[in-house]
Coordinates of C-alpha atoms in Angstrom, one line a residue:
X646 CA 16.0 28.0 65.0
X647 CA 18.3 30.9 63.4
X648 CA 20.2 30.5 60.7
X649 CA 24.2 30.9 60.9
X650 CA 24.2 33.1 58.3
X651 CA 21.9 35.3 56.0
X652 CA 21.3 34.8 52.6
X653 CA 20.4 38.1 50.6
X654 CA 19.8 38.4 46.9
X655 CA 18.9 41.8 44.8
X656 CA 18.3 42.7 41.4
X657 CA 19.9 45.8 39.8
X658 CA 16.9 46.3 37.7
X659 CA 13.8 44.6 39.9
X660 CA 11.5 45.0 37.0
X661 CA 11.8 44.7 33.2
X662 CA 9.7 45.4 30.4
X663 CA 7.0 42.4 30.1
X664 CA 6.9 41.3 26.4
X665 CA 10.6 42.0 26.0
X666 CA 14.2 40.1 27.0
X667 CA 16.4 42.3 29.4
X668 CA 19.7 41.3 30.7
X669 CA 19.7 41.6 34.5
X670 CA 22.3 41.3 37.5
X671 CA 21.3 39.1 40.8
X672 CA 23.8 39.9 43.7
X673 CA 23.9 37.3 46.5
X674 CA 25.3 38.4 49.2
X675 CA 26.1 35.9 52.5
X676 CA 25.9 38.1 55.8
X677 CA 27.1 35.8 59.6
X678 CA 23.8 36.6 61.7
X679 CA 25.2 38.2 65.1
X680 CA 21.6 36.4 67.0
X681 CA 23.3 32.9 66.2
X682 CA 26.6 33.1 66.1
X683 CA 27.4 35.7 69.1
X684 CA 30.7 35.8 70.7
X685 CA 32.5 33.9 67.5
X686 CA 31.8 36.8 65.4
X687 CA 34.6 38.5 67.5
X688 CA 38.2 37.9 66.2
X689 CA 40.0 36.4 69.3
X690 CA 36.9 34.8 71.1
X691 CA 37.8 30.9 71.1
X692 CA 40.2 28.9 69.6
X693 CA 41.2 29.5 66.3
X694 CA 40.5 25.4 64.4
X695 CA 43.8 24.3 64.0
X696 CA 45.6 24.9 60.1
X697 CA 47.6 23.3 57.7
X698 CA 49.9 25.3 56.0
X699 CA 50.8 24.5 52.5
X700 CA 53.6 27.1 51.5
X701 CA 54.8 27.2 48.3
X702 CA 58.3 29.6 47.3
X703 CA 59.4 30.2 44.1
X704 CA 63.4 29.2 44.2
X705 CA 64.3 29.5 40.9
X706 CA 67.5 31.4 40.0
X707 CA 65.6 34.7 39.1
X708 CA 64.7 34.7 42.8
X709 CA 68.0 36.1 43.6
X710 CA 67.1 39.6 42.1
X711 CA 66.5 42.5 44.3
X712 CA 62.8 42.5 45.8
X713 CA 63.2 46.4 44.6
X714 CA 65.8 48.7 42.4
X715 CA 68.6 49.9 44.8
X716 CA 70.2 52.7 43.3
X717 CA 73.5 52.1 45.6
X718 CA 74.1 48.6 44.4
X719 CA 77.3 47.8 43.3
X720 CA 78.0 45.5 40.5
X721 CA 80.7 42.9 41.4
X722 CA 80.0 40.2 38.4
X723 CA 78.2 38.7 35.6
X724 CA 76.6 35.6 35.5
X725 CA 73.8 33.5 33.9
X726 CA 70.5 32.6 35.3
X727 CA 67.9 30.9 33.4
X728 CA 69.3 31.8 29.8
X729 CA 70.0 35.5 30.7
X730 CA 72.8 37.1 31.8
X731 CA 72.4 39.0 35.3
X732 CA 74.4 41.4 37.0
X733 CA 75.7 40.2 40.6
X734 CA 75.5 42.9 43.0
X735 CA 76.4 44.1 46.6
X736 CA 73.3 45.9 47.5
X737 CA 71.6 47.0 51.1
X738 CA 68.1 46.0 49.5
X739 CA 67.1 41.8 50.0
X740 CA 66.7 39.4 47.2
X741 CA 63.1 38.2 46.2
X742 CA 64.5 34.8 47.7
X743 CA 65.7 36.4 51.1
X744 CA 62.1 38.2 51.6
X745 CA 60.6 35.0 50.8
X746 CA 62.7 33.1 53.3
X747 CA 61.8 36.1 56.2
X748 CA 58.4 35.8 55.6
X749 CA 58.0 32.2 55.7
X750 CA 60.1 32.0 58.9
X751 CA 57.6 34.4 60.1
X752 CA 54.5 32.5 59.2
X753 CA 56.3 29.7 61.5
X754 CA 56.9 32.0 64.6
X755 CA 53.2 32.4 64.9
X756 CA 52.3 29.0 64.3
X757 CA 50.6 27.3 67.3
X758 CA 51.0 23.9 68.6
X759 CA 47.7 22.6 66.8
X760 CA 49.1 24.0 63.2
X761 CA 51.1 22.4 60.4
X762 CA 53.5 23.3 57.8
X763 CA 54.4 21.4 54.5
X764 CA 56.6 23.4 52.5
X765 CA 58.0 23.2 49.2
X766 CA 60.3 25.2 47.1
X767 CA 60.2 24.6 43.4
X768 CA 62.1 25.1 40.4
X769 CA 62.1 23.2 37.6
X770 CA 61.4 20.9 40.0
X771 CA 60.0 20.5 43.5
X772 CA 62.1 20.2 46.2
X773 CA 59.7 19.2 49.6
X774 CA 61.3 20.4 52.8
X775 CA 59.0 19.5 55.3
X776 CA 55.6 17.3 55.4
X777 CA 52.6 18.5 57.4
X778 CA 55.5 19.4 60.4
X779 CA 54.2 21.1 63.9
X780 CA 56.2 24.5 64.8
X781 CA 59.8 23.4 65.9
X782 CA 63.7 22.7 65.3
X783 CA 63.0 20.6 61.9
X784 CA 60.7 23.0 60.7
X785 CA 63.2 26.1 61.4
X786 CA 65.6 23.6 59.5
X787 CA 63.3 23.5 56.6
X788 CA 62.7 27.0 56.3
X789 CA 66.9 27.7 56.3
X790 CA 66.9 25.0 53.3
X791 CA 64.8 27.8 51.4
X792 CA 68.1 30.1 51.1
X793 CA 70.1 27.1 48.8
X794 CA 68.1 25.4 47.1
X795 CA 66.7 25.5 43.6
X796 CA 68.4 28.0 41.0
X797 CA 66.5 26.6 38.0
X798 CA 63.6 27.8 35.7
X799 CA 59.8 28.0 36.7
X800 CA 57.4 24.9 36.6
X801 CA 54.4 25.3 39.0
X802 CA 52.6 22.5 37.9
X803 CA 55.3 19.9 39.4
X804 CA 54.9 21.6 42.5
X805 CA 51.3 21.7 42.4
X806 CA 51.6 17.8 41.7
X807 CA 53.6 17.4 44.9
X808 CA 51.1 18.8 46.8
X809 CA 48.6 16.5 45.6
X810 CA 51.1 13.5 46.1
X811 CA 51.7 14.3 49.9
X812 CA 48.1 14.6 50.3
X813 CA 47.1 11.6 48.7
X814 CA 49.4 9.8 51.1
X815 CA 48.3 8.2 54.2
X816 CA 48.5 10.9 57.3
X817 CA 49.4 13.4 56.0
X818 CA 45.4 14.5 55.0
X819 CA 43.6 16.5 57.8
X820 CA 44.4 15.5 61.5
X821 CA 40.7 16.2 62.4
X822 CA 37.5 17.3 60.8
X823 CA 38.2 21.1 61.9
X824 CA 41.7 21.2 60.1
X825 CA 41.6 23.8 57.7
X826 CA 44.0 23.9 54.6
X827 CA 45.1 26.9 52.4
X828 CA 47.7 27.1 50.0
X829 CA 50.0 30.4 49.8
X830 CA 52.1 30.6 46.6
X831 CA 54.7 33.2 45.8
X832 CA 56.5 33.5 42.6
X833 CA 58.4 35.8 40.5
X834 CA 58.3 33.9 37.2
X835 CA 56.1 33.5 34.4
X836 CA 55.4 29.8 34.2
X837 CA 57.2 27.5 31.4
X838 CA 54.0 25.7 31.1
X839 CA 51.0 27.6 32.3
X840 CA 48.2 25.1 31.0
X841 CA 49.7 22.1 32.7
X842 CA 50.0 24.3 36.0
X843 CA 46.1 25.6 36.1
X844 CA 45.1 21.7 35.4
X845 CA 46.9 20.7 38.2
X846 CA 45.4 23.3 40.6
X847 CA 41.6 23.0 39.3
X848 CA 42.8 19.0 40.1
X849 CA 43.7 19.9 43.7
X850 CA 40.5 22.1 43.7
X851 CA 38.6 19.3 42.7
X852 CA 40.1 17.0 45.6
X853 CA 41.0 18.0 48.2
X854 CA 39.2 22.1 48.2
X855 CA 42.3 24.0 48.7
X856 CA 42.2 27.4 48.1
X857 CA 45.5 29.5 46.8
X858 CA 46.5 32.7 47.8
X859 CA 48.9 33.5 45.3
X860 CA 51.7 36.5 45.7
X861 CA 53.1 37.3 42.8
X862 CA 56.4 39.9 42.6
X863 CA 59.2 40.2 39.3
X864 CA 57.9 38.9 36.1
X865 CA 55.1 37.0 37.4
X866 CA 51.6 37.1 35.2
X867 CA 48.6 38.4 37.3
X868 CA 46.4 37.2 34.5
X869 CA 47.9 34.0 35.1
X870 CA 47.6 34.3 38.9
X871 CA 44.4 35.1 39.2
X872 CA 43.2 32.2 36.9
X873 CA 45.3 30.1 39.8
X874 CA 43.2 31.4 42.2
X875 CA 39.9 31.3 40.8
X876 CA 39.9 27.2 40.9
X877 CA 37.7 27.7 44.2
X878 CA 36.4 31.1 44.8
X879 CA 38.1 30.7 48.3
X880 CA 41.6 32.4 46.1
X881 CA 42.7 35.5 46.2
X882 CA 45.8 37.7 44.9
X883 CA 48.1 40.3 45.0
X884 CA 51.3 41.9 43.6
X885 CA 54.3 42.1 45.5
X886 CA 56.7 45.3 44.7
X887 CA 59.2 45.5 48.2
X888 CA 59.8 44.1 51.5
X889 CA 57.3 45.7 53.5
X890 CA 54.4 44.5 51.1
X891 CA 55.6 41.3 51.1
X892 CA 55.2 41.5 55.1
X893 CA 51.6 43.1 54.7
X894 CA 50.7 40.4 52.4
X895 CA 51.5 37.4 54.4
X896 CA 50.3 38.6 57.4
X897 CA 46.6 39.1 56.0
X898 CA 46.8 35.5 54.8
X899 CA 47.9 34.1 58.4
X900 CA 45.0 36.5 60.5
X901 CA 42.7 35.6 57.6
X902 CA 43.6 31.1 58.0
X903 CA 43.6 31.8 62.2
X904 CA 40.0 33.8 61.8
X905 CA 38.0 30.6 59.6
X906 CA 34.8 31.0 61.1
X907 CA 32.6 28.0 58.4
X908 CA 34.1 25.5 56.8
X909 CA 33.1 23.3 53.8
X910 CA 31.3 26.4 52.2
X911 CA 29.6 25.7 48.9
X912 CA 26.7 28.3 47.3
X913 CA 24.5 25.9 44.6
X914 CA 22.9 28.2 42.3
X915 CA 19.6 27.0 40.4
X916 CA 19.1 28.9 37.3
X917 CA 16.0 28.6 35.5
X918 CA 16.1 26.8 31.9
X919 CA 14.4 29.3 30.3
X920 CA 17.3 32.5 31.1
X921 CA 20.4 32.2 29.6
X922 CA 23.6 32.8 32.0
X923 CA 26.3 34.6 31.4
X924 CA 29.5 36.0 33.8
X925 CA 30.0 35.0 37.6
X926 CA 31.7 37.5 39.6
X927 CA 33.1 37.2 43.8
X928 CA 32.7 40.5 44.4
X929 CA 33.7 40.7 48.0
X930 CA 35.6 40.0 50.2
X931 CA 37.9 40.7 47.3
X932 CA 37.0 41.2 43.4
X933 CA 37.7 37.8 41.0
X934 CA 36.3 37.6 38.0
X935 CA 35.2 33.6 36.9
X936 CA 34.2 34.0 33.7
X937 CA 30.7 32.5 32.3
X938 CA 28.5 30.0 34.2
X939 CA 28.6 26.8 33.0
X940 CA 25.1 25.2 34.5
X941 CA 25.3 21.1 34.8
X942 CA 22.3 19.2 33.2
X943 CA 20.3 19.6 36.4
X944 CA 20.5 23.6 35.4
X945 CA 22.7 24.4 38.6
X946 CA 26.0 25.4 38.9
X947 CA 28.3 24.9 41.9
X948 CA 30.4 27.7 44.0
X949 CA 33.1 26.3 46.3
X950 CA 34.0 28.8 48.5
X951 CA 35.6 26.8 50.7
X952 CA 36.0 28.7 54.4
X953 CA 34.4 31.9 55.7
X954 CA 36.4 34.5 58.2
X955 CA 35.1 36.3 60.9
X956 CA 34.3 40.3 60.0
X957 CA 34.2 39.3 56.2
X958 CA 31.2 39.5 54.2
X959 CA 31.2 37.5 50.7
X960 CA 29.4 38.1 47.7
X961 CA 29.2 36.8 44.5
X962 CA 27.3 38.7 41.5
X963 CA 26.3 36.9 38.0
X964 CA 24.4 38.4 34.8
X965 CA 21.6 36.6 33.1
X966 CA 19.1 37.4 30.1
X967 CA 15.7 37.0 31.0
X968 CA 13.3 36.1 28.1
X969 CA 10.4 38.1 26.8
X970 CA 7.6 37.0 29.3
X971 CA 4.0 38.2 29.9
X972 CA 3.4 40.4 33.0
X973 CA 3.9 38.7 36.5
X974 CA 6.8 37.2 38.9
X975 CA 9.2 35.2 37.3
X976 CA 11.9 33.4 39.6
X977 CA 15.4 33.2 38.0
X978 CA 17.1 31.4 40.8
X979 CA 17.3 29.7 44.2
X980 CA 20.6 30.3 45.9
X981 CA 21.4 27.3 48.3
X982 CA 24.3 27.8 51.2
X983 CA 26.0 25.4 53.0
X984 CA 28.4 25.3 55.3
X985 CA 30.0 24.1 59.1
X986 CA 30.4 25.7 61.8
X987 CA 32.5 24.1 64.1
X988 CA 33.0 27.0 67.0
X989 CA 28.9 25.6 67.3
X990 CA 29.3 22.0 66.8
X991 CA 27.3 22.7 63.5
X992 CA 27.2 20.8 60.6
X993 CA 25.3 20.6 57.3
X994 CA 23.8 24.0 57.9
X995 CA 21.3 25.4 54.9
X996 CA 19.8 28.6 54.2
X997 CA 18.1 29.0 51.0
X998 CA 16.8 32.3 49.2
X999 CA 14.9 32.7 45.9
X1000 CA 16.4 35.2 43.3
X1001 CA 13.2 36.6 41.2
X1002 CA 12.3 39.4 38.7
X1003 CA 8.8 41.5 37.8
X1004 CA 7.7 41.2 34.2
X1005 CA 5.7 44.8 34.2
X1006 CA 4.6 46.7 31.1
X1007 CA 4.8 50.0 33.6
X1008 CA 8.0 51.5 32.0
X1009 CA 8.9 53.8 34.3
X1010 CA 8.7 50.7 37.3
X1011 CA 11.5 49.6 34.4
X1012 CA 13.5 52.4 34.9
X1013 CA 14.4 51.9 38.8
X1014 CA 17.8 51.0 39.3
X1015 CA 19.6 49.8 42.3
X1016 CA 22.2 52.0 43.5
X1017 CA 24.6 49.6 46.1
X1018 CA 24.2 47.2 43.0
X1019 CA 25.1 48.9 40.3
X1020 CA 28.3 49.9 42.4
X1021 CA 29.3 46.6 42.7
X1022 CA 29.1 45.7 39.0
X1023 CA 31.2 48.9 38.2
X1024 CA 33.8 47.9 39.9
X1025 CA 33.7 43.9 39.6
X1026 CA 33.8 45.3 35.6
X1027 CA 37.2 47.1 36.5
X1028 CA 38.7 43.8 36.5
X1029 CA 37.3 42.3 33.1
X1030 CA 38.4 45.4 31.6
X1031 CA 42.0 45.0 32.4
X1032 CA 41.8 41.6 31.7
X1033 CA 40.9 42.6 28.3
X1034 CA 43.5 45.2 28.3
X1035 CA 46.4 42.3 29.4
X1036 CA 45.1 40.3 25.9
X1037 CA 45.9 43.4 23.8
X1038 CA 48.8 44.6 25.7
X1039 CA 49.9 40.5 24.8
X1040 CA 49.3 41.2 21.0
X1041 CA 51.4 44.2 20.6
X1042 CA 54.2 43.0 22.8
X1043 CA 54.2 39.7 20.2
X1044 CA 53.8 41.9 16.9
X1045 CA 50.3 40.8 16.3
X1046 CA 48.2 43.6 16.9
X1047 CA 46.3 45.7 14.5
X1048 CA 45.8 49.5 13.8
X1049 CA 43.0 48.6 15.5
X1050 CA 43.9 47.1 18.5
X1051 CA 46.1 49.5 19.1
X1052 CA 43.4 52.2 18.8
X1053 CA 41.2 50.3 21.4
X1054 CA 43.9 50.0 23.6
X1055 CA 44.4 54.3 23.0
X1056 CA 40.2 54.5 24.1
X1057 CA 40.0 52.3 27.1
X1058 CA 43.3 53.9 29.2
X1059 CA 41.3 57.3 28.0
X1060 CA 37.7 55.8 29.4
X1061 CA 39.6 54.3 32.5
X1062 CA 41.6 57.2 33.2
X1063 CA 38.2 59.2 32.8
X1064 CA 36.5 57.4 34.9
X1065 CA 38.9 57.4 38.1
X1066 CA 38.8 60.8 37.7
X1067 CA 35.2 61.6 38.2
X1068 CA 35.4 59.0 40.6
X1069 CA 38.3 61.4 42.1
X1070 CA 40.4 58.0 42.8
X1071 CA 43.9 59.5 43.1
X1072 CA 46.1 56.3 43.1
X1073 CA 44.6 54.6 40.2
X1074 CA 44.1 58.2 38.3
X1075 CA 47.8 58.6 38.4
X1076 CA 48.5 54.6 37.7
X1077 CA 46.6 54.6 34.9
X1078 CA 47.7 58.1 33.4
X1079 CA 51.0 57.1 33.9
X1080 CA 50.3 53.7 31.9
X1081 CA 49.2 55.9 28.9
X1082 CA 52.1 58.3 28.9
X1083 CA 54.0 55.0 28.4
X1084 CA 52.1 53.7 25.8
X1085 CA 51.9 56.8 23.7
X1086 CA 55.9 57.6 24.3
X1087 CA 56.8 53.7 24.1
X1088 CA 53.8 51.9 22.3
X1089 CA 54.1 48.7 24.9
X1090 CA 52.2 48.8 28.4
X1091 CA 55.0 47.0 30.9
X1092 CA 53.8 43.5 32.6
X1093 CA 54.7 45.0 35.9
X1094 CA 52.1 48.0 35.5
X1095 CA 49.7 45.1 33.9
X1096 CA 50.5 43.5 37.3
X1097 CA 49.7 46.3 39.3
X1098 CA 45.9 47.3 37.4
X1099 CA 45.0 43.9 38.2
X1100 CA 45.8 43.8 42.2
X1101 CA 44.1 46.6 42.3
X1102 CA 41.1 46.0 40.8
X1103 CA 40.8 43.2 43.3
X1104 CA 40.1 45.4 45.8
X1105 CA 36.5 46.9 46.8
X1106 CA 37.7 50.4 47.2
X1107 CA 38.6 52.3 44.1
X1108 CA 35.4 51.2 41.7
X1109 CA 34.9 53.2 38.1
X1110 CA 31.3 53.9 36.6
X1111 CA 30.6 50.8 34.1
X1112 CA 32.2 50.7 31.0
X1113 CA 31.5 47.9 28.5
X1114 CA 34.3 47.1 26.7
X1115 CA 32.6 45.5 23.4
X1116 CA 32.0 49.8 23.0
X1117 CA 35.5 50.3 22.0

């Protein structure tokens, strides 16, 4: 019988130079097979598996600043919120908190019958305002407390530790085998205690599979966000600026939770003892950079990816050095994929798929290269690179950096900025070359431009030729 899915695997460089070590990339890329699945490929054909919500909301007291500047505010006070003193304005533009609050109450309204909500806002502490709750009055309740509550500072882990409290507790788990379970966070702060926070959420990775789909907006960190998400490759980000992205934003998490097409998705990769491993990357269907493989003792390494939607292919690329080796076949990997599908009653399904390279002492076989590959580690690079730009950016905003660091930060805006224009990438041309008229005017690079880079370098569209940043 057919697979569910197909399991493909490439090689950017399908030969390399026998008697000599080469670094390669292996791309896997997990495709639903239309002869198997049918109808439940479509978006709308059958029921959707029911969903638990788990909404997080930043509350704390820099929540009441304007989701956007408003140059017809008018000033009408002074207070303090978390240590700084803030203007209090009339203004026709909404708070952070009141866009919050709309697109929550919006998530409800297309809730069905079979779906849950627990929701908590948090502070400096959480504050739980309703527990696995069906579409109704109390939840509508809930949602209103959103408006009063909080007014503190920022503390992510507490909250992250009352999610895991509710759902150690008895019935408030999954209602049924098919219940799926996201969590969609959205925050303005930067965290008082970022380590704690990203414990607590590889924790809840760990037990219970939940991916986040964090939404950051304000002050947030998208470095720190996206290290959030990346507990289960099943995360994803973005950056909030106004009202209408905040709508946008939400409303791709809900169609994406209503559209789960597998559940309980895991790739096990098999690496070979005698190639040494080195960065993981999902490159679709958004960019996240993971950071270097970390094999087990049995030379495998895990990849939750938790759920699959329907139109969404997923793909995860990795680079590995392949040792000097006489000529012949060599097999790096075996890729293993499981996954349920419950629309088919399946469960346990497996497709496997060897990942293996030529050892040839034909140099000019060396020299092939392939093209759709090498397009998707330019751009999952994009996001190491501003990654790396965020730590240097960090430095000088602390008076730490060097002549030096400074001069690498000059050359990568300059490569970047080169790139997306041979690339003829108008938005992130004029982001970035606006970013360096900053820094050479100013010296700093803002957070909220940082933020910006990084949600776009998330996204698939928009890559830049490859750029190694150890050349700067």
């Amino acid at each position: 019988m057919a697979e569910e899915f197909l399991l493909e695997c490439r090689l950017d460089q399908p030969a390399v130079l026998s008697g000599r070590s080469a670094d390669v990339y292996s791309l896997v890329t997990i495709k639903p097979n239309p002869v198997r699945l049918g109808a439940l490929m479509e978006s709308g054909q059958g029921s959707s598996l029911p969903a638990h919500l788990i909404v997080l909301v930043d509350v704390s007291g820099s929540m009441l600043t304007l989701i956007e500047p408003d140059s017809n505010a008018k000033v009408v006070g002074r207070s303090m919120v978390e240590g700084i003193m803030m203007s209090e304005v009339e203004a026709t533009v909404p708070s952070r908190r009141a866009v919050a609050v709309n697109v929550v109450r919006h998530l409800v309204e297309r809730m069905a019958p079979i779906d849950r909500m627990t929701l908590i806002g948090f502070d400096d502490q959480p504050h739980t305002l309703a527990r696995a709750l069906p579409k109704g009055p109390q939840l509508d309740d809930a949602v209103r407390e959103l408006i009063d509550v909080g007014g503190g500072g920022t503390s992510l882990s507490k909250a992250f530790g009352e999610v895991r409290k509710i759902l150690s507790r008895s019935g408030t788990g999954t209602v049924s085998e098919t219940e799926t379970q996201r969590i969609v966070l959205l925050t303005d702060g930067e965290d008082s205690d970022p380590d704690l926070a990203l414990g607590e959420a590889k924790q809840l990775g760990e037990d219970f599979h939940l991916p986040i789909c964090a939404f950051g907006t304000g002050d947030s960190r998208a470095d720190f966000l996206l290290e959030v998400c990346r507990t289960t490759l099943g995360g994803s980000f973005d950056n909030i600026r106004n009202e209408r992205e905040a709508e946008d934003c939400f409303q791709r998490f809900f169609t994406g939770q209503k559209n789960i097409l597998a559940t309980n998705v895991s790739l096990k990769l098999w690496l070979s003892p005698e190639i040494f491993v080195r960065e993981l990357y999902r490159t679709k269907p958004e960019v996240l950079y993971v950071g270097d493989m970390q094999p087990d003792s049995g030379n495998s390494v895990d990849i939750p990816l938790e759920y699959m939607e329907r139109g969404k292919i997923y793909e995860l690329l990795f680079r590995s050095t392949v040792p000097a080796r006489d000529a012949g076949r060599f097999r790096l990997a075996k890729a293993t994929l499981t996954y349920d599908v419950p629309g088919l009653g399946v469960s346990d399904g497996r497709v496997e798929a060897n990942i293996a390279v030529e050892s040839t002492p034909d140099e000019n076989r060396t020299l092939i290269r392939t093209g759709d590959v090498r397009r998707v580690i330019t751009q999952a690079e994009t996001q190491r690179q501003v990654l790396f730009l965020q730590g240097k950016r960090d430095l000088i905003e602390r008076g730490q950096a060097t002549a030096k660091d400074k001069d690498v930060v000059a050359k990568l805006l300059e490569a970047l900025i080169k790139k997306f224009e041979e690339q003829g990438d108008q938005a992130n041309l004029n982001m970035y070359r606006h970013m360096q008229s900053e820094f050479q005017t100013k010296g700093l690079i803002t957070q909220e431009m940082m933020n910006r880079s990084l949600a776009a370098s998330s996204k698939v569209e928009g890559a830049i030729a490859l750029q190694e940043v150890d050349d700067f």
